[in-house]
GROMACS .gro file of N, CA and C in nm:
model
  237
    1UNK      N    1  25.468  17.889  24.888
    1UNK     CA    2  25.422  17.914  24.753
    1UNK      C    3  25.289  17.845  24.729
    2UNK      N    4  25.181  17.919  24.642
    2UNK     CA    5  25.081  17.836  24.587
    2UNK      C    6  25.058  17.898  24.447
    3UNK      N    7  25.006  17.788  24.396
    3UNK     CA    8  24.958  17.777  24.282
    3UNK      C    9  24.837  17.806  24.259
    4UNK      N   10  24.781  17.877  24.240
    4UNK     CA   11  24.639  17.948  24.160
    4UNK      C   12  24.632  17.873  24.005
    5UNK      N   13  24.518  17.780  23.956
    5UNK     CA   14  24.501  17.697  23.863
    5UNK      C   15  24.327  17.722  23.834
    6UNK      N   16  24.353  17.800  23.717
    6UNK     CA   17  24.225  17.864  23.682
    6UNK      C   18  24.149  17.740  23.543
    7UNK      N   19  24.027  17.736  23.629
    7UNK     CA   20  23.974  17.556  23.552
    7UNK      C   21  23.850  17.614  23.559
    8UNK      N   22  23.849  17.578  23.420
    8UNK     CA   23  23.718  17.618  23.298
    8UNK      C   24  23.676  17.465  23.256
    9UNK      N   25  23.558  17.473  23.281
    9UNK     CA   26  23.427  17.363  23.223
    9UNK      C   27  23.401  17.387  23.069
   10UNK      N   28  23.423  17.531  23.005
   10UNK     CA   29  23.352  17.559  22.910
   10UNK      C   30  23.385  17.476  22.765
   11UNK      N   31  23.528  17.415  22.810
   11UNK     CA   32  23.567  17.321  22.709
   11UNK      C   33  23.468  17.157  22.666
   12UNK      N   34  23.398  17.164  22.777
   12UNK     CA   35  23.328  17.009  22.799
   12UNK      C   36  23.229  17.073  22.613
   13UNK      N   37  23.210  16.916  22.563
   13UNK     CA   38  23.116  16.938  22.448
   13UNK      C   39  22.983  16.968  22.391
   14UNK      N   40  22.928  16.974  22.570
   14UNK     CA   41  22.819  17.063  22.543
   14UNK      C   42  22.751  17.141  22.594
   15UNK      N   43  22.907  17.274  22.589
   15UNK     CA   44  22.889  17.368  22.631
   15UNK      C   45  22.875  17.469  22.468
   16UNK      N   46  22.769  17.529  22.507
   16UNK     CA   47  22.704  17.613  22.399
   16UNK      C   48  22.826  17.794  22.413
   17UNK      N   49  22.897  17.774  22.487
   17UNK     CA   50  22.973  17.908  22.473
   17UNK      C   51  23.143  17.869  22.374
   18UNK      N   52  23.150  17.743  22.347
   18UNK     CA   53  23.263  17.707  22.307
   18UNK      C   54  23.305  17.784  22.155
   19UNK      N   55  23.424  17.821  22.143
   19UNK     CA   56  23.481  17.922  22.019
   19UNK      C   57  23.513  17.787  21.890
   20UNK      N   58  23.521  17.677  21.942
   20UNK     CA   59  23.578  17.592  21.906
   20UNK      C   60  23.466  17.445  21.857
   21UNK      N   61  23.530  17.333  21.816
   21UNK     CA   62  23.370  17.212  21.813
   21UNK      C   63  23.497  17.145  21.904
   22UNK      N   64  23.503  17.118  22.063
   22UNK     CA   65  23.632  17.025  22.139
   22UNK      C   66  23.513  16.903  22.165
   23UNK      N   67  23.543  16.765  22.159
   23UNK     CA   68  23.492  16.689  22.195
   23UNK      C   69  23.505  16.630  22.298
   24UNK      N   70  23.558  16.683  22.414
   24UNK     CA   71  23.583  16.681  22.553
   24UNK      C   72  23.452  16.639  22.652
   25UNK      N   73  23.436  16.526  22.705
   25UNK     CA   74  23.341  16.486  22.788
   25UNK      C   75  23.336  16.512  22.925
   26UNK      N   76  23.219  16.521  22.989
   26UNK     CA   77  23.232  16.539  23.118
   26UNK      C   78  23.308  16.393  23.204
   27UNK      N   79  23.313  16.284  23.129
   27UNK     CA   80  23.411  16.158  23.228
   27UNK      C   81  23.585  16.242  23.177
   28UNK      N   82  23.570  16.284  23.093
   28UNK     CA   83  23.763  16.305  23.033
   28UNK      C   84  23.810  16.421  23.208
   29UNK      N   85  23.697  16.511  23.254
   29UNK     CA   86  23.796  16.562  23.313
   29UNK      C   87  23.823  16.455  23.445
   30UNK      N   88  23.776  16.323  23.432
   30UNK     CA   89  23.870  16.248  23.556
   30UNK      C   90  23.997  16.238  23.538
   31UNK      N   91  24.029  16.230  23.436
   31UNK     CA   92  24.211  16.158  23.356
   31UNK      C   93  24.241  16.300  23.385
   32UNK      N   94  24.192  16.447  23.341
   32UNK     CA   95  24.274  16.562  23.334
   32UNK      C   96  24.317  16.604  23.505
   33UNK      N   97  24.213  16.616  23.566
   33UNK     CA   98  24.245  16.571  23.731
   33UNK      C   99  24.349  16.502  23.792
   34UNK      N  100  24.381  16.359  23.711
   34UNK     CA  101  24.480  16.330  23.758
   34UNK      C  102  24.626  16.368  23.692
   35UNK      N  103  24.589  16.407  23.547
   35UNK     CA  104  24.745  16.446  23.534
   35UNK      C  105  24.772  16.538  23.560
   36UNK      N  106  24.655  16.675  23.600
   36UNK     CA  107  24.722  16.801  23.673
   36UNK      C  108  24.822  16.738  23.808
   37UNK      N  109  24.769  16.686  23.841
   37UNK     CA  110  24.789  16.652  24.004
   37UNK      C  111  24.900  16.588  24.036
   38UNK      N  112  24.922  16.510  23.914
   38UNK     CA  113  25.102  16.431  23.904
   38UNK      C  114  25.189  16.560  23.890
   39UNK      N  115  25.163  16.639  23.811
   39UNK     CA  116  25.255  16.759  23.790
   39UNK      C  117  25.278  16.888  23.859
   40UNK      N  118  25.169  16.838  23.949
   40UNK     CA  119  25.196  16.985  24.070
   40UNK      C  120  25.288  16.946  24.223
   41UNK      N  121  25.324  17.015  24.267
   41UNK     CA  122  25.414  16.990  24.400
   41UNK      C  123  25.414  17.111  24.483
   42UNK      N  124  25.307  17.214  24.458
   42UNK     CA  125  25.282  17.304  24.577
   42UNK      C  126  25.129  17.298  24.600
   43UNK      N  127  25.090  17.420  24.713
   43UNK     CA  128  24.952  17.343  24.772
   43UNK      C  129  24.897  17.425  24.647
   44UNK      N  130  24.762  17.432  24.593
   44UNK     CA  131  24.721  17.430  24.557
   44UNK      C  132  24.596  17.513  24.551
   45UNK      N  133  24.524  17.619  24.495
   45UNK     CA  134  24.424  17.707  24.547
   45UNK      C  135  24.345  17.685  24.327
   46UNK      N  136  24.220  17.598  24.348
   46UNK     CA  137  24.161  17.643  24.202
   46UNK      C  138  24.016  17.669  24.235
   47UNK      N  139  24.011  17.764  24.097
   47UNK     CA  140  23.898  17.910  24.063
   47UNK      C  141  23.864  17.798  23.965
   48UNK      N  142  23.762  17.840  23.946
   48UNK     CA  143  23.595  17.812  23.864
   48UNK      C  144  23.619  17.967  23.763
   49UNK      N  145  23.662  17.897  23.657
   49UNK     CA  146  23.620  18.012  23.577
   49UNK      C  147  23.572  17.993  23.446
   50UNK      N  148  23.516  17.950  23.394
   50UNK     CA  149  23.409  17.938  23.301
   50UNK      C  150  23.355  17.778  23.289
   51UNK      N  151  23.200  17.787  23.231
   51UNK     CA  152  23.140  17.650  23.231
   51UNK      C  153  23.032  17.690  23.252
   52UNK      N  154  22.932  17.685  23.107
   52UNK     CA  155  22.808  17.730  23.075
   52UNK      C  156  22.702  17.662  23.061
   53UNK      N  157  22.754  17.540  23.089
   53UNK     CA  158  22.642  17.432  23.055
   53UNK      C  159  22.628  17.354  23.220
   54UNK      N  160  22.507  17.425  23.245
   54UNK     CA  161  22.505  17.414  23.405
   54UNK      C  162  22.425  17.257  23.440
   55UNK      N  163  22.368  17.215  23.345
   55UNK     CA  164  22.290  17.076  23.344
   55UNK      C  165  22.434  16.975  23.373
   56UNK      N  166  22.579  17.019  23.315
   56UNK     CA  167  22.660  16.909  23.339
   56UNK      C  168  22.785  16.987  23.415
   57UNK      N  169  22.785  17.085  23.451
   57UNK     CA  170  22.890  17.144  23.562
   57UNK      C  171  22.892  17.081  23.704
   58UNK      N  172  22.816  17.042  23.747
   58UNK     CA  173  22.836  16.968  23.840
   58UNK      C  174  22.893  16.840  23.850
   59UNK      N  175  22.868  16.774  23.710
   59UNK     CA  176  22.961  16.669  23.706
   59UNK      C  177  23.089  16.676  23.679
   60UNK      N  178  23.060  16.801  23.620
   60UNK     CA  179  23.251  16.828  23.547
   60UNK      C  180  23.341  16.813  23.676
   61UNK      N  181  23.276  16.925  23.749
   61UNK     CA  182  23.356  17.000  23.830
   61UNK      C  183  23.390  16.819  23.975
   62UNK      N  184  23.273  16.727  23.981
   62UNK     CA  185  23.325  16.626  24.069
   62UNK      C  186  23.452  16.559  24.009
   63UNK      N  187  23.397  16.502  23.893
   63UNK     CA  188  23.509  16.413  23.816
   63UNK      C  189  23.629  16.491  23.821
   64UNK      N  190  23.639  16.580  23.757
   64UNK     CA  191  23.762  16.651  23.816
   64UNK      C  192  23.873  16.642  23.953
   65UNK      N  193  23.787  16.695  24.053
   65UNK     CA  194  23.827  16.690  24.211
   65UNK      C  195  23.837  16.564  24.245
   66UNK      N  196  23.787  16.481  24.200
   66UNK     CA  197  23.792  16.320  24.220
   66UNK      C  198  23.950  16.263  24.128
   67UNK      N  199  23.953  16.303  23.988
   67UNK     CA  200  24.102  16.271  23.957
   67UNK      C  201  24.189  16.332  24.023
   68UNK      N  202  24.195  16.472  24.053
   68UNK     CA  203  24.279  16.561  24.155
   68UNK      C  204  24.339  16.490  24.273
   69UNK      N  205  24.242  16.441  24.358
   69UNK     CA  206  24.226  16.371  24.481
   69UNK      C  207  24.277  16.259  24.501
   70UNK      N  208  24.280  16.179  24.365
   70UNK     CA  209  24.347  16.031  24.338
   70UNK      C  210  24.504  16.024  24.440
   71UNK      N  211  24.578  16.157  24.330
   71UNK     CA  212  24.752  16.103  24.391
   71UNK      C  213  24.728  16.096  24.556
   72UNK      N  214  24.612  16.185  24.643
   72UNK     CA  215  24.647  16.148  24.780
   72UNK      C  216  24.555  16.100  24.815
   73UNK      N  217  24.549  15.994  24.739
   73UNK     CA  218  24.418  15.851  24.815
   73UNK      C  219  24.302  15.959  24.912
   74UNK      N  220  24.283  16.093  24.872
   74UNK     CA  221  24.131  16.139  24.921
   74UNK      C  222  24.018  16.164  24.813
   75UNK      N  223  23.959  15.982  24.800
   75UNK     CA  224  23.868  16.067  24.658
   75UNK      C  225  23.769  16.051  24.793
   76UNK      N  226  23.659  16.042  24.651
   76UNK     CA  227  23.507  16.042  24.691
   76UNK      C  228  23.446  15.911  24.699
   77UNK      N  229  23.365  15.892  24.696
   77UNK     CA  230  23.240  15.769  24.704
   77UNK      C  231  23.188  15.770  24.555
   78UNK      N  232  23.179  15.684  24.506
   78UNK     CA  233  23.101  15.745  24.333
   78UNK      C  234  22.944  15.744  24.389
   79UNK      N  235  22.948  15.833  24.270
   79UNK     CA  236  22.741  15.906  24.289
   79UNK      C  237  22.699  15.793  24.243
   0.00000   0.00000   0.00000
């Protein structure tokens, strides 16, 4: 079995496509990274699907994979 986990940037706060005012930072998706990652127990396959604010998608998207990475002691190096 895998899990397909469709992860959108567009929530971060300054993303100009948001429906909403979310005050969501590009450091918050480290914590969301890791609590996906406590709650999953199959392998794992995630899509990029929205995130418009390309000046900070790259950070989204590390901090993220970096909380992800935590439960199996494979992070990164910090930038």
């Amino acid at each position: 079995d895998i899990l397909i986990l469709s992860l959108g940037f567009d929530i971060v706060q300054t993303d100009y496509c948001q429906d909403e005012n979310i005050l969501i930072s590009n450091n918050d998706f480290l914590k969301i990274g890791e609590i996906i990652s406590k709650q999953i127990t199959k392998k794992v396959l995630i899509c990029l699907e929205g995130g418009y604010d390309k000046p900070n998608l790259e950070d989204c998207a590390y901090k993220f994979t970096k909380g992800f990475l935590m439960k199996t002691k494979k992070v990164f190096n910090e930038k």
